[in-house]
């Protein structure tokens, strides 16, 4: 009898083994990108993986192999193992086999054409006269505790020229226990989305952010992914990519018709798309296309690269309007095949630089961002009123004060006890660690201030250096809202050790209109200024621990300036400035200006200045703290006009100046970016050299290359000598492309940038300027170079070469080698 039971157990075991199902995914060995529809053979049965490279197979005999084939890759043969229920199969490129180019079949091509042709009818923002709905959005930074090992590891910390330091690392264990109790971070909001044929607007009805009484407003406007599947360019992590249903997208993607399915009782084509260049990190995904009106009724988007991104859109069919309206949107970001640390949401989530996620010992690599938004109370083609249409997002004070009862209505999963603990835990942590205070402090520091009681100390005024003043020590501050919300006084004082002079300035201001941030100010400044320097008064202020270029400047003029001016954001998407100033100019170098037969060594200039900065593609948010540019889009444009006023306050000269600047930056999903800076100016009339254009030179006039090594500027001409060129009209163009960091080890991670700069200019009144010799740029000035930045601790090296008509006779004189430095404040 015992043999009977033994045989029965073996029989049952064999039956169980015969019914074992394993799951797998097929990916590219190098890029970790899933390979869609790879051919799989097991037990003489052939089938294909799905669009994400996933498959499942019933294992009947562990001695039978699983074979995987795909055009352009070596065949992969593996043998399943008992108790292993999940496998990853990595295919290796066959470099000897030329991959056949995949062409989109004509039938599916015709469907995609129909989708594009009907896009205006099917896009709710174009096909409907108006709509509005409320939307609940929940963002969490979390991790699945089951994916985290609780093992305490032995780690080795690298040390320069010393043996690695061994220590026990309990990070994974602690992180697992933490993740079992709560999420890493979370925030919620309820917003009102309104649209008519002229505009869109989002109004925040309620918001709460773990750890903050008042939210970090910039996060409320964070657009990790486009709201509309029809939008082109489609946006992922605020980076534009070509939409697969755009005209240009058809040149970048291949499409494959999988089958026809039913959604809401309507037939829909299921179409897979992928980039024609398979190794790129453009979109991949599935589109469900209504077979009658060719609208998108469901969409899955995937990106595999530096980070892995999953996005899912679902829609409801509204029969009375013949339109598919948004039903739900899910978005997830997890670590990809990056070789560098990645910080998202200002460092709220960080992925370390381990290459293989499945083998990573860093538990935080298992963390991910998840967003889900669900519309409700939808109204379509009904009259709607959009209040305060000048801003894209409105955050009223009332949205910050909703009680728990309000949020209880949006509880989706009562079993998610981690959600409640997250608010309780992070609120307590924020209170004890003063996190909210630190964030507000960081906001001020990044703009160059440190708050002390009723004053914000000006960090830029503490210490400076240049060749004229030597070390310049000073103190500056501006009163803050603790003293008054409607008044402020800015002031500074400084002393130069080399020129033995005191400089100072004071500027009282009054807030005339809060919503438009209109300030009326008066100012008196007694200080020095760089010769022929163009400053755009509407440029935003960013903190620099030092400004490298002025270190080498020795040609300044003293300027005692009295002014009154008005600053405002009255016009949408602009910053404006209108000012009247009286300047008493004293050149601090040998110079005489000849005008109408009269010689001037000192002179007065009274001028009115009007300036605008226009950011037409940016979006703005109105908050209780003021207006915020939450989506900084390019290009941006700056225009300023200066006109002297004859006969007013002893003005000596009559001239006009027009200055223009535009900047465009294009980021890529790979982490690289390109930028273009175009700047031009023209001056009419009698302009002294102090107010001409020198086009930002940054090279010392010394014989040897090593003697010319100094700090590089941000957008300066590194091979152009100081005071070499002066112009009364000019144009300059700068082109840059920055590559990803290269990981060399021991915190040496250089970031390479290739740069080309060019300028052209002229000056038709050279005989007016006595005491200083210079050249003009009618034939143009050209330089190109390579920047190797952030090699170690922010320091780097740059090298530039000067060429073209203004190339110098000696080869060495055309070369400039500089030290660069970038400070990451971490805010």
PDB file of N, CA and C in Angstrom, residues 214-264:
ATOM      1  N   UNK A 214       1.441  74.991   3.208  1.00  0.00           N
ATOM      2  CA  UNK A 214       1.218  75.570   1.886  1.00  0.00           C
ATOM      3  C   UNK A 214       2.035  74.765   0.889  1.00  0.00           C
ATOM      4  N   UNK A 215       1.465  74.401  -0.249  1.00  0.00           N
ATOM      5  CA  UNK A 215       2.173  73.523  -1.182  1.00  0.00           C
ATOM      6  C   UNK A 215       3.335  74.240  -1.863  1.00  0.00           C
ATOM      7  N   UNK A 216       4.236  73.449  -2.397  1.00  0.00           N
ATOM      8  CA  UNK A 216       5.250  73.986  -3.290  1.00  0.00           C
ATOM      9  C   UNK A 216       4.545  74.205  -4.630  1.00  0.00           C
ATOM     10  N   UNK A 217       4.229  75.449  -4.921  1.00  0.00           N
ATOM     11  CA  UNK A 217       3.318  75.743  -6.026  1.00  0.00           C
ATOM     12  C   UNK A 217       3.820  75.218  -7.370  1.00  0.00           C
ATOM     13  N   UNK A 218       5.142  75.209  -7.560  1.00  0.00           N
ATOM     14  CA  UNK A 218       5.675  74.743  -8.832  1.00  0.00           C
ATOM     15  C   UNK A 218       5.268  73.301  -9.116  1.00  0.00           C
ATOM     16  N   UNK A 219       5.100  72.465  -8.073  1.00  0.00           N
ATOM     17  CA  UNK A 219       4.703  71.086  -8.278  1.00  0.00           C
ATOM     18  C   UNK A 219       3.261  70.972  -8.774  1.00  0.00           C
ATOM     19  N   UNK A 220       2.422  71.934  -8.399  1.00  0.00           N
ATOM     20  CA  UNK A 220       1.033  71.896  -8.851  1.00  0.00           C
ATOM     21  C   UNK A 220       0.943  72.060 -10.359  1.00  0.00           C
ATOM     22  N   UNK A 221       1.907  72.724 -10.941  1.00  0.00           N
ATOM     23  CA  UNK A 221       1.909  72.914 -12.386  1.00  0.00           C
ATOM     24  C   UNK A 221       2.817  71.948 -13.122  1.00  0.00           C
ATOM     25  N   UNK A 222       3.382  70.995 -12.380  1.00  0.00           N
ATOM     26  CA  UNK A 222       4.299  70.057 -13.006  1.00  0.00           C
ATOM     27  C   UNK A 222       3.568  69.198 -14.028  1.00  0.00           C
ATOM     28  N   UNK A 223       4.033  69.221 -15.246  1.00  0.00           N
ATOM     29  CA  UNK A 223       3.397  68.472 -16.325  1.00  0.00           C
ATOM     30  C   UNK A 223       4.329  67.342 -16.732  1.00  0.00           C
ATOM     31  N   UNK A 224       4.119  66.174 -16.103  1.00  0.00           N
ATOM     32  CA  UNK A 224       4.971  65.047 -16.414  1.00  0.00           C
ATOM     33  C   UNK A 224       4.611  64.414 -17.752  1.00  0.00           C
ATOM     34  N   UNK A 225       3.351  64.565 -18.151  1.00  0.00           N
ATOM     35  CA  UNK A 225       2.923  63.993 -19.424  1.00  0.00           C
ATOM     36  C   UNK A 225       1.728  64.784 -19.942  1.00  0.00           C
ATOM     37  N   UNK A 226       1.569  64.827 -21.246  1.00  0.00           N
ATOM     38  CA  UNK A 226       0.485  65.582 -21.867  1.00  0.00           C
ATOM     39  C   UNK A 226      -0.879  65.073 -21.414  1.00  0.00           C
ATOM     40  N   UNK A 227      -1.813  66.015 -21.231  1.00  0.00           N
ATOM     41  CA  UNK A 227      -3.183  65.636 -20.891  1.00  0.00           C
ATOM     42  C   UNK A 227      -3.891  65.021 -22.096  1.00  0.00           C
ATOM     43  N   UNK A 228      -3.579  65.503 -23.281  1.00  0.00           N
ATOM     44  CA  UNK A 228      -4.279  65.052 -24.481  1.00  0.00           C
ATOM     45  C   UNK A 228      -3.401  64.135 -25.310  1.00  0.00           C
ATOM     46  N   UNK A 229      -3.972  63.024 -25.814  1.00  0.00           N
ATOM     47  CA  UNK A 229      -3.217  62.114 -26.674  1.00  0.00           C
ATOM     48  C   UNK A 229      -3.048  62.683 -28.073  1.00  0.00           C
ATOM     49  N   UNK A 230      -3.760  63.763 -28.385  1.00  0.00           N
ATOM     50  CA  UNK A 230      -3.669  64.375 -29.719  1.00  0.00           C
ATOM     51  C   UNK A 230      -2.621  65.493 -29.758  1.00  0.00           C
ATOM     52  N   UNK A 231      -2.123  65.883 -28.619  1.00  0.00           N
ATOM     53  CA  UNK A 231      -1.207  67.018 -28.542  1.00  0.00           C
ATOM     54  C   UNK A 231       0.089  66.717 -29.282  1.00  0.00           C
ATOM     55  N   UNK A 232       0.559  67.672 -30.040  1.00  0.00           N
ATOM     56  CA  UNK A 232       1.841  67.523 -30.731  1.00  0.00           C
ATOM     57  C   UNK A 232       2.617  68.846 -30.667  1.00  0.00           C
ATOM     58  N   UNK A 233       3.854  68.813 -30.167  1.00  0.00           N
ATOM     59  CA  UNK A 233       4.546  67.611 -29.709  1.00  0.00           C
ATOM     60  C   UNK A 233       3.953  67.075 -28.411  1.00  0.00           C
ATOM     61  N   UNK A 234       4.008  65.768 -28.284  1.00  0.00           N
ATOM     62  CA  UNK A 234       3.594  65.096 -27.050  1.00  0.00           C
ATOM     63  C   UNK A 234       4.681  65.324 -26.007  1.00  0.00           C
ATOM     64  N   UNK A 235       4.294  65.499 -24.757  1.00  0.00           N
ATOM     65  CA  UNK A 235       5.290  65.822 -23.733  1.00  0.00           C
ATOM     66  C   UNK A 235       5.444  64.696 -22.721  1.00  0.00           C
ATOM     67  N   UNK A 236       6.694  64.349 -22.459  1.00  0.00           N
ATOM     68  CA  UNK A 236       7.055  63.370 -21.442  1.00  0.00           C
ATOM     69  C   UNK A 236       8.104  64.014 -20.537  1.00  0.00           C
ATOM     70  N   UNK A 237       7.814  64.099 -19.251  1.00  0.00           N
ATOM     71  CA  UNK A 237       8.735  64.742 -18.305  1.00  0.00           C
ATOM     72  C   UNK A 237       9.128  66.129 -18.796  1.00  0.00           C
ATOM     73  N   UNK A 238       8.147  66.862 -19.318  1.00  0.00           N
ATOM     74  CA  UNK A 238       8.307  68.227 -19.814  1.00  0.00           C
ATOM     75  C   UNK A 238       9.262  68.325 -21.007  1.00  0.00           C
ATOM     76  N   UNK A 239       9.485  67.200 -21.695  1.00  0.00           N
ATOM     77  CA  UNK A 239      10.343  67.171 -22.880  1.00  0.00           C
ATOM     78  C   UNK A 239       9.481  66.807 -24.080  1.00  0.00           C
ATOM     79  N   UNK A 240       9.508  67.598 -25.153  1.00  0.00           N
ATOM     80  CA  UNK A 240       8.645  67.328 -26.304  1.00  0.00           C
ATOM     81  C   UNK A 240       9.151  66.167 -27.152  1.00  0.00           C
ATOM     82  N   UNK A 241       8.230  65.282 -27.571  1.00  0.00           N
ATOM     83  CA  UNK A 241       8.532  64.211 -28.516  1.00  0.00           C
ATOM     84  C   UNK A 241       7.447  64.217 -29.576  1.00  0.00           C
ATOM     85  N   UNK A 242       7.770  63.673 -30.734  1.00  0.00           N
ATOM     86  CA  UNK A 242       6.798  63.652 -31.820  1.00  0.00           C
ATOM     87  C   UNK A 242       5.693  62.634 -31.542  1.00  0.00           C
ATOM     88  N   UNK A 243       4.450  63.087 -31.704  1.00  0.00           N
ATOM     89  CA  UNK A 243       3.300  62.228 -31.500  1.00  0.00           C
ATOM     90  C   UNK A 243       3.193  61.247 -32.668  1.00  0.00           C
ATOM     91  N   UNK A 244       2.931  59.954 -32.409  1.00  0.00           N
ATOM     92  CA  UNK A 244       2.832  58.985 -33.510  1.00  0.00           C
ATOM     93  C   UNK A 244       1.652  59.215 -34.432  1.00  0.00           C
ATOM     94  N   UNK A 245       0.683  60.057 -34.036  1.00  0.00           N
ATOM     95  CA  UNK A 245      -0.438  60.354 -34.938  1.00  0.00           C
ATOM     96  C   UNK A 245      -0.328  61.771 -35.491  1.00  0.00           C
ATOM     97  N   UNK A 246       0.906  62.273 -35.593  1.00  0.00           N
ATOM     98  CA  UNK A 246       1.142  63.548 -36.272  1.00  0.00           C
ATOM     99  C   UNK A 246       1.725  63.261 -37.648  1.00  0.00           C
ATOM    100  N   UNK A 247       1.659  64.241 -38.534  1.00  0.00           N
ATOM    101  CA  UNK A 247       2.190  64.056 -39.880  1.00  0.00           C
ATOM    102  C   UNK A 247       3.666  63.710 -39.859  1.00  0.00           C
ATOM    103  N   UNK A 248       4.432  64.412 -39.029  1.00  0.00           N
ATOM    104  CA  UNK A 248       5.861  64.149 -38.974  1.00  0.00           C
ATOM    105  C   UNK A 248       6.140  62.845 -38.242  1.00  0.00           C
ATOM    106  N   UNK A 249       5.237  62.490 -37.294  1.00  0.00           N
ATOM    107  CA  UNK A 249       5.414  61.250 -36.562  1.00  0.00           C
ATOM    108  C   UNK A 249       5.428  60.037 -37.469  1.00  0.00           C
ATOM    109  N   UNK A 250       4.707  60.103 -38.557  1.00  0.00           N
ATOM    110  CA  UNK A 250       4.656  58.978 -39.496  1.00  0.00           C
ATOM    111  C   UNK A 250       6.011  58.716 -40.140  1.00  0.00           C
ATOM    112  N   UNK A 251       6.897  59.718 -40.116  1.00  0.00           N
ATOM    113  CA  UNK A 251       8.241  59.529 -40.660  1.00  0.00           C
ATOM    114  C   UNK A 251       9.180  58.876 -39.647  1.00  0.00           C
ATOM    115  N   UNK A 252       8.767  58.882 -38.391  1.00  0.00           N
ATOM    116  CA  UNK A 252       9.635  58.383 -37.320  1.00  0.00           C
ATOM    117  C   UNK A 252       9.231  57.011 -36.803  1.00  0.00           C
ATOM    118  N   UNK A 253       7.959  56.627 -37.031  1.00  0.00           N
ATOM    119  CA  UNK A 253       7.443  55.401 -36.434  1.00  0.00           C
ATOM    120  C   UNK A 253       6.980  54.411 -37.492  1.00  0.00           C
ATOM    121  N   UNK A 254       7.048  53.134 -37.137  1.00  0.00           N
ATOM    122  CA  UNK A 254       6.420  52.068 -37.906  1.00  0.00           C
ATOM    123  C   UNK A 254       5.176  51.593 -37.166  1.00  0.00           C
ATOM    124  N   UNK A 255       4.179  51.129 -37.899  1.00  0.00           N
ATOM    125  CA  UNK A 255       2.903  50.720 -37.325  1.00  0.00           C
ATOM    126  C   UNK A 255       2.574  49.300 -37.755  1.00  0.00           C
ATOM    127  N   UNK A 256       1.930  48.554 -36.852  1.00  0.00           N
ATOM    128  CA  UNK A 256       1.547  47.167 -37.158  1.00  0.00           C
ATOM    129  C   UNK A 256       0.137  46.935 -36.642  1.00  0.00           C
ATOM    130  N   UNK A 257      -0.760  46.505 -37.522  1.00  0.00           N
ATOM    131  CA  UNK A 257      -2.131  46.192 -37.132  1.00  0.00           C
ATOM    132  C   UNK A 257      -2.152  44.804 -36.489  1.00  0.00           C
ATOM    133  N   UNK A 258      -2.558  44.753 -35.213  1.00  0.00           N
ATOM    134  CA  UNK A 258      -2.538  43.491 -34.470  1.00  0.00           C
ATOM    135  C   UNK A 258      -3.847  42.732 -34.675  1.00  0.00           C
ATOM    136  N   UNK A 259      -4.963  43.368 -34.348  1.00  0.00           N
ATOM    137  CA  UNK A 259      -6.256  42.726 -34.480  1.00  0.00           C
ATOM    138  C   UNK A 259      -7.348  43.776 -34.289  1.00  0.00           C
ATOM    139  N   UNK A 260      -8.576  43.324 -34.241  1.00  0.00           N
ATOM    140  CA  UNK A 260      -9.727  44.199 -33.983  1.00  0.00           C
ATOM    141  C   UNK A 260     -10.420  43.726 -32.707  1.00  0.00           C
ATOM    142  N   UNK A 261     -10.739  44.679 -31.824  1.00  0.00           N
ATOM    143  CA  UNK A 261     -11.361  44.342 -30.538  1.00  0.00           C
ATOM    144  C   UNK A 261     -12.610  45.197 -30.356  1.00  0.00           C
ATOM    145  N   UNK A 262     -13.362  44.929 -29.278  1.00  0.00           N
ATOM    146  CA  UNK A 262     -14.550  45.693 -28.948  1.00  0.00           C
ATOM    147  C   UNK A 262     -14.281  46.549 -27.710  1.00  0.00           C
ATOM    148  N   UNK A 263     -14.604  47.847 -27.785  1.00  0.00           N
ATOM    149  CA  UNK A 263     -14.518  48.760 -26.643  1.00  0.00           C
ATOM    150  C   UNK A 263     -15.821  49.551 -26.598  1.00  0.00           C
ATOM    151  N   UNK A 264     -16.520  49.488 -25.477  1.00  0.00           N
ATOM    152  CA  UNK A 264     -17.828  50.140 -25.334  1.00  0.00           C
ATOM    153  C   UNK A 264     -18.782  49.737 -26.450  1.00  0.00           C
TER     154      UNK A 264
END
